Each structure stands twice: as structure tokens, then as C-alpha cells.
XYZ file of C-alpha atoms in Angstrom:
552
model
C -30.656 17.208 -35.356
C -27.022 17.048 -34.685
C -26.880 20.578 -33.624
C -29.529 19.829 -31.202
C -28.139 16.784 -29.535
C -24.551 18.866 -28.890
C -26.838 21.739 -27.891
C -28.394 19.327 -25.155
C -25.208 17.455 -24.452
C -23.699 21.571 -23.505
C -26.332 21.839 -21.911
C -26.082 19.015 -19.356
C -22.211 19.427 -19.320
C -22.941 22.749 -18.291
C -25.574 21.407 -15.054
C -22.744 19.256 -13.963
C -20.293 21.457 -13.577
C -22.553 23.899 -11.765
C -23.736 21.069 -9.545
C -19.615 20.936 -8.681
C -18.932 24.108 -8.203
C -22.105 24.176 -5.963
C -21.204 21.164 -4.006
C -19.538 23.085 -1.368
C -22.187 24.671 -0.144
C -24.501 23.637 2.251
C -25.533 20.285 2.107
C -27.022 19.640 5.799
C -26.864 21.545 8.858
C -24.918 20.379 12.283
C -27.048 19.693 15.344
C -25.443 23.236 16.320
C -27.268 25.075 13.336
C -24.025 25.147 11.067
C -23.364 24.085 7.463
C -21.448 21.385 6.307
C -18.958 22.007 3.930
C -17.929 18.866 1.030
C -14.972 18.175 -0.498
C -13.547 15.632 -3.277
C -11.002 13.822 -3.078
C -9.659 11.657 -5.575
C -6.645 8.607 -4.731
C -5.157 6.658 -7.476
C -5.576 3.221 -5.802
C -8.248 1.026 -5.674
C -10.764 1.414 -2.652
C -14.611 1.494 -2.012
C -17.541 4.477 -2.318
C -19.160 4.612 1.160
C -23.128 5.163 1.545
C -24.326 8.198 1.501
C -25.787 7.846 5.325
C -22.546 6.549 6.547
C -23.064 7.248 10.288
C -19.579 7.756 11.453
C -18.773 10.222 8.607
C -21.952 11.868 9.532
C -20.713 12.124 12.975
C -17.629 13.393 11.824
C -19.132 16.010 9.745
C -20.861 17.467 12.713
C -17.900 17.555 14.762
C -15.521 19.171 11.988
C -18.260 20.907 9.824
C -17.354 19.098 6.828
C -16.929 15.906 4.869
C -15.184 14.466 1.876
C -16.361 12.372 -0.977
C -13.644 10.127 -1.825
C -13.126 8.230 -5.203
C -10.367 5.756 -6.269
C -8.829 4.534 -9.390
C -11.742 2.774 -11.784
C -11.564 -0.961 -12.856
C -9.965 -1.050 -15.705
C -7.860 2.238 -15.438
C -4.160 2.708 -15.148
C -3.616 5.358 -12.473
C -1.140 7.559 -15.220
C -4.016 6.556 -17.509
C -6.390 8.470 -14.281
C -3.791 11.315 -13.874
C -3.320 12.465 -17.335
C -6.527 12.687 -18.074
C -7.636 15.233 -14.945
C -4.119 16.810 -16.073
C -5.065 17.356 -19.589
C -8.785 18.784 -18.474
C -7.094 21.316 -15.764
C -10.069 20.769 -13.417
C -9.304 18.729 -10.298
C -10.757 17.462 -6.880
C -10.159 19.740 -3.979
C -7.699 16.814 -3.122
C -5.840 14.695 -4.426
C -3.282 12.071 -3.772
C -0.319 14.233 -4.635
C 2.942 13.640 -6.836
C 5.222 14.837 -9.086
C 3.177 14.682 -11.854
C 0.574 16.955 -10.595
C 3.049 19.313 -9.090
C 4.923 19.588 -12.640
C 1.309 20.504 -13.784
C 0.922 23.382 -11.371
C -2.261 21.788 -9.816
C -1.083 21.584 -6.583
C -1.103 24.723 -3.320
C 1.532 25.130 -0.974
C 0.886 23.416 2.492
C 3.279 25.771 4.163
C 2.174 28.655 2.639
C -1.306 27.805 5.028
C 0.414 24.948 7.956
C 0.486 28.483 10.858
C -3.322 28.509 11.396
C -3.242 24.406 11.570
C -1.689 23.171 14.458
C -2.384 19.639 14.029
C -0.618 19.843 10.165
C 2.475 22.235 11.359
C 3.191 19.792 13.934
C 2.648 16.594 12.385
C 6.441 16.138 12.084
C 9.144 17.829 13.416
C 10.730 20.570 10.964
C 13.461 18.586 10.008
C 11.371 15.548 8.727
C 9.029 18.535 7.015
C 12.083 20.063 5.364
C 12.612 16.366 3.705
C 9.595 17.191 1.354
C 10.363 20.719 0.108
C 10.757 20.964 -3.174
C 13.122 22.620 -5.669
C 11.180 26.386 -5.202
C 11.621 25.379 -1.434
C 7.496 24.791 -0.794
C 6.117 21.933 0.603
C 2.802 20.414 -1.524
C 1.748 17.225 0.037
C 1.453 16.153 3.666
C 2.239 12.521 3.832
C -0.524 9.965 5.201
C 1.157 7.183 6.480
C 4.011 5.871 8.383
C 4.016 9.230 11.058
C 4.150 7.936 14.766
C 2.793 9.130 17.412
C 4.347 8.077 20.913
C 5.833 4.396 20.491
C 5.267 2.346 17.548
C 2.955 -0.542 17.935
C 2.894 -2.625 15.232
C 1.756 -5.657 14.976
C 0.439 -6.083 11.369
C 3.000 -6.625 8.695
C 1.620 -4.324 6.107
C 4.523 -4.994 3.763
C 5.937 -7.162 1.381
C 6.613 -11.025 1.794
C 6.237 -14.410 0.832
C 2.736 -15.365 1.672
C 1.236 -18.917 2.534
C -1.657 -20.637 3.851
C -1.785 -22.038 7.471
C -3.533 -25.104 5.900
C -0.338 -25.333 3.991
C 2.277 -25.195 6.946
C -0.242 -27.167 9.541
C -0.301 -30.202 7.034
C 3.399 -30.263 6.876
C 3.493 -29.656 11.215
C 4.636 -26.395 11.532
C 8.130 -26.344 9.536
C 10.470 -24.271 9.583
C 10.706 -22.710 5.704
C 14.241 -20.055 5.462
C 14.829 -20.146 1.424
C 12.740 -19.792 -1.717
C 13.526 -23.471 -2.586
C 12.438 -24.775 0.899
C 8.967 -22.693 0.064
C 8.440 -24.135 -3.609
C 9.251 -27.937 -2.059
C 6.729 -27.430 0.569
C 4.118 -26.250 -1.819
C 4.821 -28.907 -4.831
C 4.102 -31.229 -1.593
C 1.581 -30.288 -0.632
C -0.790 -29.991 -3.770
C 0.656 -33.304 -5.074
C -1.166 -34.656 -2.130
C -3.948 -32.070 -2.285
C -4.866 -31.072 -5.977
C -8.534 -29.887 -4.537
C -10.321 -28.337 -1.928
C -13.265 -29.948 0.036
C -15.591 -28.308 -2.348
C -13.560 -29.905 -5.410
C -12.009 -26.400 -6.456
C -8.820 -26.970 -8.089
C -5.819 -25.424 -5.466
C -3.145 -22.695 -7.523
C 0.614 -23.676 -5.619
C 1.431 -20.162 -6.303
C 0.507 -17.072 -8.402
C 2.093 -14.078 -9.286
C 0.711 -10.256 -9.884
C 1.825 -8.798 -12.640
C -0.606 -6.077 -13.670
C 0.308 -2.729 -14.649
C 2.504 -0.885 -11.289
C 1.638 -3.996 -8.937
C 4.273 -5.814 -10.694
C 6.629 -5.092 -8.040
C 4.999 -8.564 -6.723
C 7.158 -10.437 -9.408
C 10.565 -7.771 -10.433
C 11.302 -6.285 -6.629
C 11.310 -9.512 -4.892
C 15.803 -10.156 -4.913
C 16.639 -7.610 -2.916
C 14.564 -8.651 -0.274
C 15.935 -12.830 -0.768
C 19.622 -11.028 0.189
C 18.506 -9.670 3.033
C 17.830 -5.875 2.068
C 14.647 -4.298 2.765
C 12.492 -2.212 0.954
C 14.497 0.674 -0.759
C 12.280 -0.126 -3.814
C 14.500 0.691 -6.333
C 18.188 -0.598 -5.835
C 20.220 -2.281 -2.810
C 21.950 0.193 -0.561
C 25.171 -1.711 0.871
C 25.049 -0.261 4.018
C 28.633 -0.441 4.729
C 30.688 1.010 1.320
C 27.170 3.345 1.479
C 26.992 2.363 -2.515
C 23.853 1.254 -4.608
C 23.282 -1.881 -6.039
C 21.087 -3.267 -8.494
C 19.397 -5.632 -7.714
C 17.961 -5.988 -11.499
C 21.306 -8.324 -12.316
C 22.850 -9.789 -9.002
C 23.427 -13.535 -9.056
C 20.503 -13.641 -6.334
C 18.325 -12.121 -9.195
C 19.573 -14.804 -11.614
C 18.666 -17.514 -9.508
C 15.505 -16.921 -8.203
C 14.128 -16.107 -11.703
C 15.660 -19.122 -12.502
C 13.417 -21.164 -9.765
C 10.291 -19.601 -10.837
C 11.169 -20.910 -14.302
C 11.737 -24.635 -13.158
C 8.512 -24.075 -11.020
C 6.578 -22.726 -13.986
C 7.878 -25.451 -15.930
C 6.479 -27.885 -13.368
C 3.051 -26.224 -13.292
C 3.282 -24.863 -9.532
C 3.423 -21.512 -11.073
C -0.225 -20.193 -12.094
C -0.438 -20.159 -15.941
C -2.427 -17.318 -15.967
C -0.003 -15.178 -13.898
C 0.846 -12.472 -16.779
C -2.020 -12.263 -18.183
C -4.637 -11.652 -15.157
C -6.184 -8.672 -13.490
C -5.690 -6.989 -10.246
C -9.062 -8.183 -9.976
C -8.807 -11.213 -11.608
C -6.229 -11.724 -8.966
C -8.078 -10.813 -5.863
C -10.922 -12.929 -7.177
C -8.738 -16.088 -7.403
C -7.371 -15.359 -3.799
C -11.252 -14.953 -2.590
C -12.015 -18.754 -3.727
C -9.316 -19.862 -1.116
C -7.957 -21.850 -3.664
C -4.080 -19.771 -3.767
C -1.685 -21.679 -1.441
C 0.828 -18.624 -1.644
C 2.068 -15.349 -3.448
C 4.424 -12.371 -3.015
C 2.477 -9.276 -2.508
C 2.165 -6.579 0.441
C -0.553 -7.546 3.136
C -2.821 -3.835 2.144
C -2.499 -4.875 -1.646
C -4.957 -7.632 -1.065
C -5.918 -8.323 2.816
C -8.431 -6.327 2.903
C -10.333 -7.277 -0.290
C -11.352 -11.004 -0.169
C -12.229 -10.461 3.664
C -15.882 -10.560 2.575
C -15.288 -13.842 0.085
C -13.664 -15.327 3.108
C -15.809 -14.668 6.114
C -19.420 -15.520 3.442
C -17.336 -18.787 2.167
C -16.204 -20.111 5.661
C -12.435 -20.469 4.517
C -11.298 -19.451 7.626
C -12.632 -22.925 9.677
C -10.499 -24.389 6.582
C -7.002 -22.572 7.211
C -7.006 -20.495 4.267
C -5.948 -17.472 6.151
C -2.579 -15.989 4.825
C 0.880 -15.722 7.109
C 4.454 -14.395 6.037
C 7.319 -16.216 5.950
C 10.892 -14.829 6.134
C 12.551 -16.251 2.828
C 15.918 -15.316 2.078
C 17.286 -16.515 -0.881
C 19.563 -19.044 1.111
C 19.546 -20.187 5.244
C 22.333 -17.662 7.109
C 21.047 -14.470 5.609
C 19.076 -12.345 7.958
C 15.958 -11.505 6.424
C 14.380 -7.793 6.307
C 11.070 -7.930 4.866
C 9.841 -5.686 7.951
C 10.747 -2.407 8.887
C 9.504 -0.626 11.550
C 6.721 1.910 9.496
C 7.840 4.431 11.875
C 11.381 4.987 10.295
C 9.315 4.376 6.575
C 8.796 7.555 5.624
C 7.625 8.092 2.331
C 8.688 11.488 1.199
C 7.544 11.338 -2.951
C 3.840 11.722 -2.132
C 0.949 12.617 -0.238
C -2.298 14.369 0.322
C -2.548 17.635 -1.735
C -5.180 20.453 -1.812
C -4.935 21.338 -5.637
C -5.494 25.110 -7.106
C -9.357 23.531 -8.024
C -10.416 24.107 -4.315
C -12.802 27.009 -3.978
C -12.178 27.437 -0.042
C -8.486 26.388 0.702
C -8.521 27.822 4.365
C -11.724 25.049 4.955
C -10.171 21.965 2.915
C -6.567 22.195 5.106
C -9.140 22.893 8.067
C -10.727 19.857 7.993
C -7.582 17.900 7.217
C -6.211 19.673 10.797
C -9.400 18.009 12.353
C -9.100 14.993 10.857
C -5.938 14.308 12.817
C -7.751 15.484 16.713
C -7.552 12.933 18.689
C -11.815 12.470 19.362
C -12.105 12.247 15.114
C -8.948 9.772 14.956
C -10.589 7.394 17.348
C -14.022 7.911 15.571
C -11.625 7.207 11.916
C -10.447 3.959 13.950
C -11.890 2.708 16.877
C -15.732 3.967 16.021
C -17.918 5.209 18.292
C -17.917 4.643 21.706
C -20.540 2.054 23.251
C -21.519 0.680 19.926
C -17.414 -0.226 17.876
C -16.244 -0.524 21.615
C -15.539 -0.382 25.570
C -13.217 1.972 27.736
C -12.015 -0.151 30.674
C -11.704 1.224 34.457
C -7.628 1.386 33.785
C -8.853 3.456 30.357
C -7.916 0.135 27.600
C -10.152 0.517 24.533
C -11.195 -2.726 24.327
C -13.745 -5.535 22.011
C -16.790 -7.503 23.069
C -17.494 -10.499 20.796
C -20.044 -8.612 19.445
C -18.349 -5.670 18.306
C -15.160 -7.671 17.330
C -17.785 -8.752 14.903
C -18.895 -5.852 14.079
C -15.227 -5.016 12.377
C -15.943 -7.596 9.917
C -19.473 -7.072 8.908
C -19.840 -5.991 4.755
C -22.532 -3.351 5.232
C -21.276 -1.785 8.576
C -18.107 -1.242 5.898
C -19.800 1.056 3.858
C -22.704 1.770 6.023
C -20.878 2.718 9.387
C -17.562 3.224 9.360
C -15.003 5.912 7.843
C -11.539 5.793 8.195
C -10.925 8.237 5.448
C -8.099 5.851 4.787
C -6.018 7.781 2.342
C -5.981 10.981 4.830
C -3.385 11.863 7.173
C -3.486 9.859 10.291
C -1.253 9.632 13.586
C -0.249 5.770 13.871
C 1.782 4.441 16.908
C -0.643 5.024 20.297
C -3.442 7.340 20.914
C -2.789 10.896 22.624
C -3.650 8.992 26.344
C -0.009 7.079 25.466
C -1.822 3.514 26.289
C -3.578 2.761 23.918
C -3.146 1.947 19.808
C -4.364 4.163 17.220
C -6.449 1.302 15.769
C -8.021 -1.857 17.128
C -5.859 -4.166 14.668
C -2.648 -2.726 16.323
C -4.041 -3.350 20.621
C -2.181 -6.738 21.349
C -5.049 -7.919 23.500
C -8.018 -7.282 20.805
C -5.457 -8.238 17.991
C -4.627 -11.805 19.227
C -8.172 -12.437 20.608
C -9.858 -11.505 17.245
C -7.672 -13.222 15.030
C -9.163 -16.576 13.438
C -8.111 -19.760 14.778
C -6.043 -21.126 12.288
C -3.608 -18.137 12.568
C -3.558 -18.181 16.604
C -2.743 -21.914 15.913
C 0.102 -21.189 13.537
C 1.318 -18.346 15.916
C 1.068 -20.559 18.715
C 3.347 -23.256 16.677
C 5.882 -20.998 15.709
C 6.040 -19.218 19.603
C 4.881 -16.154 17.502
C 2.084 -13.762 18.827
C 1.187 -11.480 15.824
C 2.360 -11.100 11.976
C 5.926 -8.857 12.483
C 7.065 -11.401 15.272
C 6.749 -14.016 12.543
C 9.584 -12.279 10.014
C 11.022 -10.277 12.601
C 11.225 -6.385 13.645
C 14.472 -4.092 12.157
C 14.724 -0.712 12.409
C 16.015 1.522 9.044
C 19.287 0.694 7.980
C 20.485 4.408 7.730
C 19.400 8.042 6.932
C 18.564 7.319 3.063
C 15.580 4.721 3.992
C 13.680 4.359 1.855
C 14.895 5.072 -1.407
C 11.955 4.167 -3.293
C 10.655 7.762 -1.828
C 13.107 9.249 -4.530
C 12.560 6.829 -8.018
C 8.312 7.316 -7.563
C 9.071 10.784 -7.911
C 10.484 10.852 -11.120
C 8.835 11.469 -14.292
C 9.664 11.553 -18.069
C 11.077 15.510 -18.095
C 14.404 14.002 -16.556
C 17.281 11.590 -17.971
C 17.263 9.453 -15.400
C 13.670 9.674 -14.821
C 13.598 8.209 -18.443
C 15.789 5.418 -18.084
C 13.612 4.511 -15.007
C 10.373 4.276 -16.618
C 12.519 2.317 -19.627
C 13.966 -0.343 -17.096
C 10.424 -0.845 -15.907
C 8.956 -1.710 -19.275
C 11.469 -4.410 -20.101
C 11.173 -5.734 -16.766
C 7.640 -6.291 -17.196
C 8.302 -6.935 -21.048
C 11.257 -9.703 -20.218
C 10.588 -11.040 -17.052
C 7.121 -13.516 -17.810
C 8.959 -14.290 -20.766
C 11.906 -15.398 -18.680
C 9.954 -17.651 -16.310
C 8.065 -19.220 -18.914
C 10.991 -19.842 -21.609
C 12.105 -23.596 -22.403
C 15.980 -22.239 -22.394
C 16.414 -20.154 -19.148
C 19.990 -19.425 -19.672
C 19.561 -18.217 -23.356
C 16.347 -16.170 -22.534
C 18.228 -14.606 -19.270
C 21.037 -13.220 -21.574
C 18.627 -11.786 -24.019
C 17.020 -10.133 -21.377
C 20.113 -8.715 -19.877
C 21.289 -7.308 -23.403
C 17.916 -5.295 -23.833
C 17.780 -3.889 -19.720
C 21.692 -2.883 -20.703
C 20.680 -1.112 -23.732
C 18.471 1.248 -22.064
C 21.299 2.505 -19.731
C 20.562 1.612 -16.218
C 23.424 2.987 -14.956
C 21.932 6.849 -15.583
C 19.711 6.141 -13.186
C 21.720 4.423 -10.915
C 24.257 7.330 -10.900
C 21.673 9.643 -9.995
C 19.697 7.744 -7.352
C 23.920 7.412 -5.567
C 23.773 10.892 -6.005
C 20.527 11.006 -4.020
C 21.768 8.649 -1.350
C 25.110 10.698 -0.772
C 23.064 13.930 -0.326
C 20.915 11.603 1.959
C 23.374 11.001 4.020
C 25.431 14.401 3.971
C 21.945 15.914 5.277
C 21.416 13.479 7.650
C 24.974 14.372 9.381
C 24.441 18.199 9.329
């Protein structure tokens, strides 16, 4: 009986695998008579499975002869956890959402060995930003998807890291002006003593804190930020000595920790902070009920939209703005960076050796980034997503403004492919945005009332006016672009993944121990003992040859 059942279980293993292999074959024809090729794709973040019908990936498919079936990290699953495991099988998507660890595993095919016979790939940077993600054997594997500008930047989102809080929050105190982490915490322990509930009687959180697996950035990254640094992810880069700090153990570090423990103590901080979810998390922020949080805008924007727009927390100032915090008034804050000097040179889309037609897969990448499928990806389709003035502005009616946040025209109707390459900054006309969220005029116009009102307050008009635009502090931004390339095969790539694990090991215990000052030095002797300053000697070494290139 036994022998039968594995028989069987071969047996349907075996009709998978051809129904793979098979899957790039025809699957419909083109209005032109043609095939349409499918991919896989596979990115190790969290994202949604779009019907099968979707009609702008449809459209796309006619235009480029192909399409993609994307899938994302599964609840539940760590993405090394993800990784590994296609690592250990040796059987891959024909892309993936590339990295050291997949390039160490020989799953990955040269871009530039293909980039001549794609124009739209060879010349999606100039050849000195390309040479910034050749490897040791001096090929390049990944094209990166994000954060390459086309024309002028435009930005008006802050995608980013900050200090989050409700509008309901800051209209009930009239508009304040909040500069330091204590300012924030006073404003919020004021505002729930004299609000402990919603309208609907659901208990409000002050503030919560994600902590879950790699997100945990939310709670470890957040001093180099409060002394005005931005993102280099992994240390402080002094800009003047050109020397690395880390942030892990400056006084700043100390005394912010320190805050969250008082807060903690006074029950501002959410209890179940360190022990929740990612979705756990989102599903807390979709009741409204979270007055603030540290976390970058993608990380959870995008996710409770639904909860929001079905629960009507929008009419009740729920809606989420940043605040530039600093750690004390004076300090110049740098939570936002222009994304067009962010480039992020440790990862990016990959077609791995599993891909059966590799001249097709970097084919339809190369069409992915023409200008008619980019404004398909982001603006829609013509007539029904939107309107071309006389004076050729892509513009919104009420309507189709929305359109943008309907659930099932999510799934149904549009297709970014998010997690492809894309040209941000303005479309190839030069007037107008890549996407609708970054044209001022739709942008202000579509945003909910509660924000315009708290822009308005503030003399703000969009998200990166309210912290503030800076441009890269030098060459060697960002550094984080080196440490999420390191693995376990290195020294320093050890140490790395050590510091992490006591961070996340030490740092809930820190904020909720009775004794902060006893806790903090027990938590400094065991990040000492794993050697931090291997790593920090190699990521100076990294920054010097930064900045040595940068200068030739």
C-alpha cells in the first residue's frame, strides 16, 4: 500500500513539474496571431497574486508577447527560510529577486553577458553607475528596480523611514510643532489620557513597534536617524573625518532606548510589540486604533488601504503623516533622501540558470521599461485610469481617482509588476510623473481631507515637504547597499548576522526591563563579545574604496 501511495505521489510530482517546464509555451495568442510566452517570478517580500483575467497585464501581454506570474514570500515564512529552501532544491523561477545568496549558489545569469540586444536594460544607467554592481568575476547579475530616475526627480511620497502619527493626533493638539522623540511621546501620552477609545469604543495603542524577523529595523535602526544621519542602514558615516560610526552604542542610542523603556513602563508602548506578526501588525494598524509607529511608508501604506477606505477611518483622521524627530531641537533631521541618489547596489531582479528561454525573459524585462507599457504599469489605460489634457498633463476625474482605490480593480485591473525594473522621476514627454501618486496636481487633489488639512496647517503640500528634501551626503550613500550583501562565508559577514541576533535578542528586553541602566550594560557586554568592530573595519574599508572610486 505504501509502495503505491509513493508510486502515486511520483507520479503527480512528476505532472507538476512537466506542467512547469510546459508553462512557457503558449498559453493564448495576441490579437496579431502570436503566442504569449510566461514567466515566474518569485520576490521575497510580501505582496498580492493578481487574477488570472487581470486586464492590464493582459494588455501588456499583447503588446510585449509575454507575461509573468509573480509570487511573494508566504505568511508565516522567513524570506532566508524562502531562499534556502529553492537553494537546497536547485530549481528556481525564471526570476527572482536577486542577492548574494543566490549568486553564491550559482543560480543566477549574467545581465551583461545579454544587456547589447536590450536597449532599454544597457541604458538604464549610465556605465559608471552599472560598473557599481559588478561583481568579484567582473559580471553584473541583477538589474536594480528602484530608485533609477528618469529626467528630474519628482517626489512627493516619502517612501522611507520616519516617525509616524495620526492627523487626529496632531489636529486635537492644533497643529504643533513636534522636533524630538520626547516632544512625540508627551503628545501621545496626551492625547490617549484624554482619548483611551475610538467612537466605536476600540481601545487606541499610543504607539507600537515591529519587531518581526528582518522588519526589526523599525525598533534597532531608528538612532542614527534621531542625530541627524540618514539611511546608511548599517553605521553613521561622519561626513566630515569620512569615518564610520556605530550607531549600535552612541549616547543618542542610549537614550532613546532609554525613553522607550520609561514609555513602556508607562503603558504607551504596545505590550504586544515583540511578540506580534507582520501581520498581526498590519492588522492592528487596519482597526485605526495605532496613534503612531516607526516604520517605512511601503512597509505598511499600502496594506490597510482596504481596512481604511471599507471602515471610514479616513472621515476620522486616522490617516498617517511623518514627522521629523531628531533626538533633540537644533539637529537637522534626514529621514528623506532624494530616491534618486538611493541607489541600492546589493540586489535586484535576476534571470536565474532555471529559465528555459533567457533571450525572451531579459526581452520582456527590456519592454517592461518602454515608455507605452510603463504608463500602462502606472497610469493604466488611457480613457478608463485617466485623461491627457490639450497641454498633454495626464490627469484624474473623480471617478477614476476612485478607481485607484477600489479592492477588486487591485487584483482585477491593474499591474504594476511592482518588483520589476521601472524608470521613476517623469515620463519620456519630460512633463509628466511616472505615476499618478507622484503628479502634484492629482496627488494633492486625491489625498483625503484630513491630510490636506494637516498639510495645509503645517504650510506643507505633500509628505517630503513635511520632513524636508536632502540630497546624498557623499559618494558612499547608501551603505546599507554593502552589509545586505553579506552572508555567513565571510568574517565580517558573520559578525553582522551575530550583531543582528542580539539586537533583536537584547533590545525588547531592554525596553521592557525594571532596571534600564543594569539591563543596558548587560546588553552592551554581549553586542561587544561578538566583535563589532570586524565588521565595522570592513564596512570603513568599503566606504574608503567608495570614495577613492568616486574621485577617479
Amino acid at each position: 500500500m505504501l509502495k503505491n501511495i509513493k508510486y502515486y505521489l511520483l507520479l503527480l510530482f512528476a505532472a507538476v513539474v512537466t506542467l512547469c517546464l510546459c508553462s512557457m509555451f503558449i498559453k493564448r495568442s495576441t490579437p496579431s496571431g502570436g503566442s504569449i510566452r510566461l514567466y515566474t517570478a518569485f520576490f521575497d517580500t510580501k505582496g498580492f497574486l493578481l487574477d488570472t483575467n487581470n486586464e492590464i497585464k493582459q494588455r501588456i501581454a499583447d503588446i510585449t508577447g509575454a507575461e509573468c506570474d509573480e509570487t511573494w514570500l508566504d505568511d508565516g515564512i522567513s524570506r532566508e527560510s524562502a531562499i534556502n529552501d529553492y537553494i537546497a532544491g536547485g530549481h528556481y523561477p525564471d526570476f527572482v529577486q536577486g542577492g548574494q545568496e543566490f549568486l553564491e549558489a550559482g543560480a543566477l545569469i549574467p545581465v551583461d553577458q545579454y544587456w547589447e540586444e536590450y536597449p532599454n536594460i544597457y541604458n538604464y544607467l549610465p556605465q559608471d553607475e552599472w560598473d557599481k554592481f559588478r561583481q568579484e568575476d567582473g559580471h553584473i547579475y541583477w538589474i536594480p528596480q528602484f530608485g533609477v530616475t528618469n529626467g528630474k526627480s519628482c517626489e512627493i511620497m516619502h517612501q522611507g523611514e520616519a516617525f509616524w502619527i495620526q492627523t487626529r493626533v496632531l489636529k486635537w493638539a492644533g497643529y504643533p510643532e513636534i522636533r524630538t522623540v520626547r516632544e512625540y511621546f508627551s503628545l501621545l501620552e496626551d492625547y490617549i489620557k484624554e482619548n483611551p477609545e475610538m467612537d466605536d469604543g476600540t481601545k487606541n495603542i499610543a504607539f507600537t513597534i515591529l519587531c518581526d524577523d528582518w522588519r526589526y529595523f523599525c525598533l534597532e535602526n531608528v538612532p542614527q536617524f534621531l542625530d541627524g544621519y540618514p539611511n546608511d542602514g548599517c553605521c553613521i558615516v561622519d561626513p566630515s573625518s569620512k569615518k564610520v560610526i556605530d550607531y549600535n552604542i552612541t549616547p543618542t542610542a542610549k537614550k532613546y532606548f532609554s525613553i522607550l523603556n520609561e514609555e513602556f513602563k508607562k503603558g504607551i508602548i504596545d505590550s504586544e510589540s515583540f511578540t506580534s506578526t507582520y501581520d498581526e501588525y498590519l492588522e492592528k494598524l487596519s482597526t485605526g486604533a495605532v496613534l503612531g509607529m516607526v516604520d517605512q511608508w511601503w512597509d505598511f501604506a499600502y496594506d490597510i488601504t482596504a481596512s481604511y477606505e471599507r471602515l471610514g477611518l479616513r472621515s476620522k483622521g486616522c490617516d498617517y503623516v511623518p514627522l521629523p524627530i531628531t533626538i533633540s531641537r537644533g539637529i537637522k533631521n534626514q529621514w528623506h533622501v532624494d530616491r534618486s541618489e538611493e541607489l541600492d547596489i546589493s540586489g535586484g531582479l535576476s534571470v536565474t540558470t532555471s529559465c528555459k528561454d533567457i533571450d525572451g525573459a531579459f526581452q520582456f524585462v527590456n519592454d517592461l521599461l518602454d515608455q507605452e507599457v510603463q504608463n500602462l504599469r502606472f497610469w493604466g489605460i488611457k480613457g478608463e485610469d485617466y485623461e491627457i489634457g490639450s497641454d498633454g498633463m495626464f490627469y484624474k476625474t473623480q471617478e477614476q481617482k476612485m478607481r485607484t482605490d477600489d479592492v477588486k480593480l487591485q487584483t482585477g485591473h491593474f499591474c504594476t509588476y511592482s518588483y520589476f525594473p521601472r524608470k521613476e522621476g517623469m515620463t519620456g514627454d519630460g512633463i509628466n510623473a511616472f505615476s499618478p501618486e507622484n503628479q502634484a496636481g492629482i496627488f494633492f487633489d486625491s489625498l483625503p481631507e484630513d491630510v490636506r488639512e494637516c498639510f495645509k496647517a503645517y504650510g506643507c503640500k505633500n509628505y517630503v515637504e513635511m520632513l524636508g528634501n536632502n540630497e546624498a551626503p557623499g559618494v558612499w550613500y547608501p551603505m546599507y547597499s554593502y552589509s545586505s550583501k553579506l552572508t555567513y562565508s565571510s568574517r565580517e559577514g558573520y559578525v553582522w548576522k551575530r550583531m543582528n541576533d542580539i539586537k533583536r535578542q537584547w533590545l525588547p528586553r531592554v525596553i521592557m526591563a525594571d532596571g534600564f541602566e543594569e539591563i543596558w550594560d548587560s546588553y552592551m557586554e554581549a553586542y561587544n563579545r561578538c566583535n563589532p568592530e570586524v565588521f565595522f573595519e570592513s564596512v570603513q574599508q568599503e566606504l574608503d574604496r567608495r570614495i577613492k572610486q568616486g574621485k577617479d
